[in-house]
Amino acid sequence: MSCLFCKIIAREIPANIIAEDEHCLAFRDINPQAPTHVLVIPKEHVASLNQMTDPALGGRVLAFARDVAAAEGLAERGYRVVLNTNAEAGQTVFHLHAHVLGGRAQGWPPG
Ligand code: AMP
Ligand code: ZN
């Protein structure tokens, strides 16, 4: 298995895991871009949103991201959920992941 995030799921490499259920795992980004920067991933390997055939998987990731944001105290003040997909969006890890970003004001449009 060569996928970095599959190795985090398997506990083969360490990560700062903050939440987990049957389908999803949430851990802190190693290079945070905001005071809260958490990655939410499905436990099933899906390379990107382009390969996501089961819409329920996307729904579970999104709901888990919402719950992580709430647990981080961001529900009322606000937060951003981002899925970078392929080269021009800057995707570097090809295991679908939602970035949960919050704790500071964020610009629009994104970079
Ligand atoms: P993306 O550019 O959307 O593919 O995001 C990949 C994210 O994974 C980046 O924000 C990285 O900082 C993060 N990342 C890479 N390796 C690790 C790791 N071992 N633990 C936690 N986050 C990581
Ligand atoms: Zn994977």
Short mmCIF file of N, CA and C and ligand atoms in Angstrom, two decimals:
data_model
loop_
_atom_site.label_atom_id
_atom_site.label_comp_id
_atom_site.label_asym_id
_atom_site.label_seq_id
_atom_site.Cartn_x
_atom_site.Cartn_y
_atom_site.Cartn_z
N MET A 1 0.86 -1.19 0.00
CA MET A 1 0.00 0.00 0.00
C MET A 1 0.89 1.24 0.00
N SER A 2 0.73 2.10 -0.98
CA SER A 2 1.62 3.25 -1.10
C SER A 2 0.96 4.56 -0.70
N CYS A 3 -0.33 4.53 -0.43
CA CYS A 3 -1.03 5.79 -0.16
C CYS A 3 -0.75 6.27 1.28
N LEU A 4 -0.28 7.52 1.37
CA LEU A 4 0.06 8.12 2.67
C LEU A 4 -1.13 8.09 3.63
N PHE A 5 -2.30 8.50 3.16
CA PHE A 5 -3.44 8.58 4.07
C PHE A 5 -3.97 7.19 4.43
N CYS A 6 -3.86 6.21 3.53
CA CYS A 6 -4.21 4.83 3.91
C CYS A 6 -3.27 4.35 5.02
N LYS A 7 -2.01 4.78 4.98
CA LYS A 7 -1.06 4.39 6.04
C LYS A 7 -1.43 5.05 7.37
N ILE A 8 -1.96 6.26 7.33
CA ILE A 8 -2.43 6.90 8.56
C ILE A 8 -3.64 6.14 9.11
N ILE A 9 -4.56 5.74 8.23
CA ILE A 9 -5.73 4.94 8.66
C ILE A 9 -5.27 3.65 9.32
N ALA A 10 -4.24 3.02 8.74
CA ALA A 10 -3.73 1.73 9.25
C ALA A 10 -2.79 1.90 10.44
N ARG A 11 -2.55 3.17 10.86
CA ARG A 11 -1.63 3.49 11.97
C ARG A 11 -0.21 3.03 11.64
N GLU A 12 0.14 3.01 10.37
CA GLU A 12 1.51 2.67 9.97
C GLU A 12 2.41 3.90 10.04
N ILE A 13 1.82 5.08 9.91
CA ILE A 13 2.57 6.31 10.19
C ILE A 13 1.73 7.16 11.14
N PRO A 14 2.40 7.93 12.00
CA PRO A 14 1.67 8.67 13.03
C PRO A 14 0.95 9.89 12.48
N ALA A 15 -0.11 10.25 13.14
CA ALA A 15 -0.84 11.48 12.84
C ALA A 15 -1.55 11.91 14.11
N ASN A 16 -1.89 13.18 14.17
CA ASN A 16 -2.62 13.72 15.31
C ASN A 16 -4.12 13.52 15.04
N ILE A 17 -4.60 12.34 15.34
CA ILE A 17 -6.00 11.96 15.06
C ILE A 17 -6.89 12.56 16.14
N ILE A 18 -7.96 13.23 15.69
CA ILE A 18 -8.86 13.88 16.67
C ILE A 18 -10.25 13.27 16.67
N ALA A 19 -10.64 12.53 15.65
CA ALA A 19 -11.97 11.93 15.63
C ALA A 19 -11.98 10.80 14.61
N GLU A 20 -12.87 9.85 14.86
CA GLU A 20 -12.95 8.68 14.00
C GLU A 20 -14.31 8.03 14.16
N ASP A 21 -14.85 7.50 13.08
CA ASP A 21 -15.99 6.61 13.20
C ASP A 21 -15.78 5.46 12.22
N GLU A 22 -16.84 4.73 11.93
CA GLU A 22 -16.72 3.55 11.08
C GLU A 22 -16.20 3.91 9.69
N HIS A 23 -16.57 5.09 9.20
CA HIS A 23 -16.30 5.44 7.82
C HIS A 23 -15.23 6.52 7.61
N CYS A 24 -15.00 7.35 8.60
CA CYS A 24 -14.15 8.53 8.42
C CYS A 24 -13.12 8.67 9.53
N LEU A 25 -12.05 9.39 9.19
CA LEU A 25 -10.99 9.71 10.14
C LEU A 25 -10.67 11.20 10.00
N ALA A 26 -10.42 11.87 11.12
CA ALA A 26 -10.04 13.29 11.10
C ALA A 26 -8.73 13.45 11.86
N PHE A 27 -7.79 14.18 11.26
CA PHE A 27 -6.50 14.42 11.90
C PHE A 27 -6.00 15.81 11.51
N ARG A 28 -5.12 16.36 12.34
CA ARG A 28 -4.62 17.72 12.10
C ARG A 28 -3.62 17.72 10.95
N ASP A 29 -3.76 18.75 10.09
CA ASP A 29 -2.83 18.89 8.98
C ASP A 29 -1.43 19.17 9.52
N ILE A 30 -0.43 18.53 8.91
CA ILE A 30 0.96 18.66 9.37
C ILE A 30 1.51 20.05 9.08
N ASN A 31 0.89 20.77 8.17
CA ASN A 31 1.35 22.12 7.77
C ASN A 31 0.15 23.07 7.78
N PRO A 32 -0.32 23.42 9.00
CA PRO A 32 -1.60 24.12 9.11
C PRO A 32 -1.59 25.50 8.47
N GLN A 33 -2.68 25.81 7.78
CA GLN A 33 -2.86 27.09 7.10
C GLN A 33 -3.82 28.01 7.83
N ALA A 34 -4.28 27.59 8.99
CA ALA A 34 -5.20 28.37 9.82
C ALA A 34 -5.08 27.81 11.24
N PRO A 35 -5.56 28.56 12.27
CA PRO A 35 -5.46 28.06 13.64
C PRO A 35 -6.07 26.67 13.81
N THR A 36 -7.20 26.41 13.13
CA THR A 36 -7.71 25.04 13.02
C THR A 36 -7.55 24.61 11.58
N HIS A 37 -6.85 23.52 11.34
CA HIS A 37 -6.71 22.94 10.00
C HIS A 37 -6.70 21.42 10.16
N VAL A 38 -7.85 20.83 9.90
CA VAL A 38 -8.05 19.39 10.08
C VAL A 38 -8.38 18.78 8.73
N LEU A 39 -7.91 17.58 8.49
CA LEU A 39 -8.25 16.83 7.29
C LEU A 39 -9.23 15.72 7.66
N VAL A 40 -10.30 15.62 6.90
CA VAL A 40 -11.29 14.54 7.08
C VAL A 40 -11.21 13.64 5.86
N ILE A 41 -11.00 12.35 6.10
CA ILE A 41 -10.84 11.40 4.99
C ILE A 41 -11.79 10.21 5.16
N PRO A 42 -12.23 9.64 4.04
CA PRO A 42 -12.96 8.38 4.13
C PRO A 42 -11.96 7.25 4.36
N LYS A 43 -12.36 6.23 5.11
CA LYS A 43 -11.47 5.09 5.34
C LYS A 43 -11.29 4.24 4.09
N GLU A 44 -12.25 4.36 3.19
CA GLU A 44 -12.14 3.69 1.88
C GLU A 44 -11.25 4.54 0.98
N HIS A 45 -10.30 3.91 0.29
CA HIS A 45 -9.42 4.68 -0.60
C HIS A 45 -10.18 5.11 -1.86
N VAL A 46 -10.27 6.43 -2.01
CA VAL A 46 -10.82 7.06 -3.22
C VAL A 46 -9.82 8.16 -3.57
N ALA A 47 -9.31 8.18 -4.79
CA ALA A 47 -8.18 9.06 -5.11
C ALA A 47 -8.55 10.54 -5.06
N SER A 48 -9.70 10.88 -5.56
CA SER A 48 -10.13 12.28 -5.55
C SER A 48 -11.64 12.32 -5.73
N LEU A 49 -12.18 13.52 -5.72
CA LEU A 49 -13.62 13.66 -5.95
C LEU A 49 -14.01 13.08 -7.32
N ASN A 50 -13.10 13.12 -8.27
CA ASN A 50 -13.40 12.57 -9.60
C ASN A 50 -13.69 11.08 -9.57
N GLN A 51 -13.11 10.38 -8.61
CA GLN A 51 -13.29 8.92 -8.52
C GLN A 51 -14.36 8.53 -7.50
N MET A 52 -15.04 9.50 -6.91
CA MET A 52 -16.03 9.21 -5.88
C MET A 52 -17.33 8.76 -6.55
N THR A 53 -17.56 7.45 -6.59
CA THR A 53 -18.74 6.93 -7.28
C THR A 53 -19.95 6.86 -6.36
N ASP A 54 -19.69 6.75 -5.04
CA ASP A 54 -20.81 6.62 -4.08
C ASP A 54 -21.07 7.98 -3.43
N PRO A 55 -22.17 8.65 -3.78
CA PRO A 55 -22.42 9.96 -3.20
C PRO A 55 -22.56 9.92 -1.68
N ALA A 56 -22.94 8.75 -1.13
CA ALA A 56 -23.07 8.64 0.33
C ALA A 56 -21.72 8.84 1.00
N LEU A 57 -20.64 8.43 0.32
CA LEU A 57 -19.30 8.62 0.88
C LEU A 57 -19.03 10.12 1.03
N GLY A 58 -19.36 10.88 0.01
CA GLY A 58 -19.18 12.33 0.08
C GLY A 58 -20.02 12.95 1.18
N GLY A 59 -21.23 12.47 1.32
CA GLY A 59 -22.10 12.99 2.37
C GLY A 59 -21.55 12.71 3.75
N ARG A 60 -20.97 11.52 3.92
CA ARG A 60 -20.40 11.18 5.24
C ARG A 60 -19.18 12.06 5.54
N VAL A 61 -18.34 12.28 4.54
CA VAL A 61 -17.16 13.15 4.74
C VAL A 61 -17.61 14.56 5.10
N LEU A 62 -18.63 15.05 4.39
CA LEU A 62 -19.10 16.41 4.65
C LEU A 62 -19.71 16.54 6.05
N ALA A 63 -20.53 15.57 6.43
CA ALA A 63 -21.15 15.62 7.76
C ALA A 63 -20.09 15.50 8.85
N PHE A 64 -19.06 14.68 8.60
CA PHE A 64 -17.98 14.51 9.59
C PHE A 64 -17.20 15.82 9.71
N ALA A 65 -16.96 16.48 8.57
CA ALA A 65 -16.27 17.78 8.59
C ALA A 65 -17.08 18.79 9.39
N ARG A 66 -18.39 18.81 9.22
CA ARG A 66 -19.27 19.70 10.00
C ARG A 66 -19.15 19.41 11.50
N ASP A 67 -19.11 18.13 11.86
CA ASP A 67 -19.02 17.76 13.27
C ASP A 67 -17.66 18.15 13.86
N VAL A 68 -16.59 17.98 13.06
CA VAL A 68 -15.25 18.40 13.50
C VAL A 68 -15.24 19.91 13.73
N ALA A 69 -15.80 20.67 12.80
CA ALA A 69 -15.84 22.13 12.95
C ALA A 69 -16.59 22.52 14.23
N ALA A 70 -17.69 21.85 14.49
CA ALA A 70 -18.45 22.14 15.71
C ALA A 70 -17.63 21.83 16.95
N ALA A 71 -16.95 20.68 16.93
CA ALA A 71 -16.13 20.27 18.08
C ALA A 71 -14.96 21.23 18.30
N GLU A 72 -14.50 21.88 17.23
CA GLU A 72 -13.41 22.85 17.32
C GLU A 72 -13.92 24.25 17.69
N GLY A 73 -15.24 24.38 17.92
CA GLY A 73 -15.82 25.65 18.33
C GLY A 73 -16.04 26.62 17.19
N LEU A 74 -16.16 26.11 15.97
CA LEU A 74 -16.22 26.97 14.78
C LEU A 74 -17.61 27.10 14.17
N ALA A 75 -18.59 26.37 14.70
CA ALA A 75 -19.89 26.32 14.03
C ALA A 75 -20.49 27.70 13.86
N GLU A 76 -20.46 28.52 14.90
CA GLU A 76 -21.10 29.84 14.83
C GLU A 76 -20.22 30.87 14.15
N ARG A 77 -18.94 30.88 14.46
CA ARG A 77 -18.07 31.94 13.91
C ARG A 77 -17.77 31.71 12.45
N GLY A 78 -17.73 30.43 12.04
CA GLY A 78 -17.57 30.11 10.63
C GLY A 78 -16.30 29.34 10.34
N TYR A 79 -16.32 28.65 9.22
CA TYR A 79 -15.20 27.80 8.81
C TYR A 79 -15.36 27.50 7.34
N ARG A 80 -14.31 26.94 6.76
CA ARG A 80 -14.33 26.60 5.34
C ARG A 80 -13.99 25.13 5.16
N VAL A 81 -14.70 24.46 4.25
CA VAL A 81 -14.42 23.07 3.89
C VAL A 81 -13.99 23.06 2.44
N VAL A 82 -12.79 22.51 2.17
CA VAL A 82 -12.19 22.58 0.84
C VAL A 82 -11.78 21.17 0.39
N LEU A 83 -12.13 20.85 -0.86
CA LEU A 83 -11.63 19.62 -1.49
C LEU A 83 -10.85 20.00 -2.73
N ASN A 84 -9.53 19.99 -2.63
CA ASN A 84 -8.70 20.26 -3.80
C ASN A 84 -8.72 19.03 -4.70
N THR A 85 -8.97 19.25 -5.99
CA THR A 85 -9.08 18.13 -6.93
C THR A 85 -8.17 18.36 -8.12
N ASN A 86 -7.12 17.54 -8.19
CA ASN A 86 -6.15 17.51 -9.30
C ASN A 86 -5.27 18.76 -9.37
N ALA A 87 -4.50 18.84 -10.42
CA ALA A 87 -3.31 19.70 -10.44
C ALA A 87 -3.60 21.18 -10.23
N GLU A 88 -4.50 21.75 -10.97
CA GLU A 88 -4.69 23.20 -10.88
C GLU A 88 -5.27 23.63 -9.54
N ALA A 89 -5.92 22.71 -8.85
CA ALA A 89 -6.44 23.03 -7.51
C ALA A 89 -5.39 22.79 -6.43
N GLY A 90 -4.26 22.17 -6.80
CA GLY A 90 -3.18 21.96 -5.84
C GLY A 90 -3.27 20.68 -5.05
N GLN A 91 -4.01 19.68 -5.56
CA GLN A 91 -4.07 18.41 -4.83
C GLN A 91 -2.69 17.73 -4.87
N THR A 92 -2.20 17.36 -3.69
CA THR A 92 -0.88 16.71 -3.60
C THR A 92 -0.98 15.29 -3.05
N VAL A 93 -2.03 14.99 -2.31
CA VAL A 93 -2.23 13.64 -1.77
C VAL A 93 -3.48 13.07 -2.43
N PHE A 94 -3.31 11.93 -3.11
CA PHE A 94 -4.41 11.40 -3.92
C PHE A 94 -5.20 10.33 -3.17
N HIS A 95 -5.69 10.76 -2.02
CA HIS A 95 -6.71 10.07 -1.23
C HIS A 95 -7.66 11.19 -0.83
N LEU A 96 -8.90 11.10 -1.28
CA LEU A 96 -9.85 12.19 -1.08
C LEU A 96 -9.80 12.70 0.36
N HIS A 97 -9.74 14.01 0.51
CA HIS A 97 -9.72 14.62 1.85
C HIS A 97 -10.39 15.97 1.81
N ALA A 98 -11.12 16.26 2.86
CA ALA A 98 -11.72 17.58 3.04
C ALA A 98 -10.87 18.34 4.05
N HIS A 99 -10.41 19.53 3.66
CA HIS A 99 -9.74 20.43 4.60
C HIS A 99 -10.83 21.18 5.38
N VAL A 100 -10.71 21.19 6.70
CA VAL A 100 -11.58 22.02 7.54
C VAL A 100 -10.70 23.13 8.11
N LEU A 101 -10.99 24.36 7.69
CA LEU A 101 -10.13 25.50 8.02
C LEU A 101 -10.95 26.53 8.81
N GLY A 102 -10.39 27.01 9.91
CA GLY A 102 -11.10 28.01 10.68
C GLY A 102 -10.22 28.63 11.75
N GLY A 103 -10.82 29.57 12.47
CA GLY A 103 -10.11 30.25 13.55
C GLY A 103 -9.52 31.59 13.13
N ARG A 104 -9.71 31.96 11.89
CA ARG A 104 -9.31 33.30 11.41
C ARG A 104 -10.23 33.67 10.25
N ALA A 105 -10.31 34.99 9.96
CA ALA A 105 -11.08 35.43 8.79
C ALA A 105 -10.39 34.94 7.51
N GLN A 106 -11.17 34.54 6.55
CA GLN A 106 -10.62 33.98 5.31
C GLN A 106 -11.08 34.81 4.12
N GLY A 107 -10.17 34.98 3.18
CA GLY A 107 -10.45 35.80 2.00
C GLY A 107 -11.26 35.06 0.95
N TRP A 108 -11.90 35.85 0.10
CA TRP A 108 -12.61 35.31 -1.04
C TRP A 108 -12.40 36.23 -2.23
N PRO A 109 -12.03 35.78 -3.43
CA PRO A 109 -11.87 34.38 -3.78
C PRO A 109 -10.62 33.76 -3.18
N PRO A 110 -10.62 32.42 -3.03
CA PRO A 110 -9.44 31.74 -2.51
C PRO A 110 -8.31 31.84 -3.53
N GLY A 111 -7.10 31.59 -3.08
CA GLY A 111 -5.93 31.73 -3.95
C GLY A 111 -5.85 30.67 -5.02
P1 AMP B 1 -3.89 18.74 -0.80
O1 AMP B 1 -2.83 19.71 -1.24
O2 AMP B 1 -5.29 19.26 -0.88
O3 AMP B 1 -3.72 17.39 -1.48
O4 AMP B 1 -3.65 18.54 0.75
C1 AMP B 1 -2.78 17.62 1.29
C2 AMP B 1 -2.57 18.06 2.70
O5 AMP B 1 -2.02 16.98 3.43
C3 AMP B 1 -1.62 19.24 2.86
O6 AMP B 1 -2.30 20.31 3.50
C4 AMP B 1 -0.49 18.67 3.72
O7 AMP B 1 0.02 19.60 4.63
C5 AMP B 1 -1.16 17.50 4.40
N1 AMP B 1 -0.29 16.43 4.82
C6 AMP B 1 0.67 15.82 4.08
N2 AMP B 1 1.25 14.84 4.78
C7 AMP B 1 0.63 14.83 5.99
C8 AMP B 1 0.78 14.03 7.16
N3 AMP B 1 1.69 13.04 7.25
N4 AMP B 1 -0.01 14.30 8.24
C9 AMP B 1 -0.92 15.30 8.17
N5 AMP B 1 -1.12 16.06 7.09
C10 AMP B 1 -0.35 15.83 6.02
ZN ZN B 2 -5.54 5.97 0.36
#
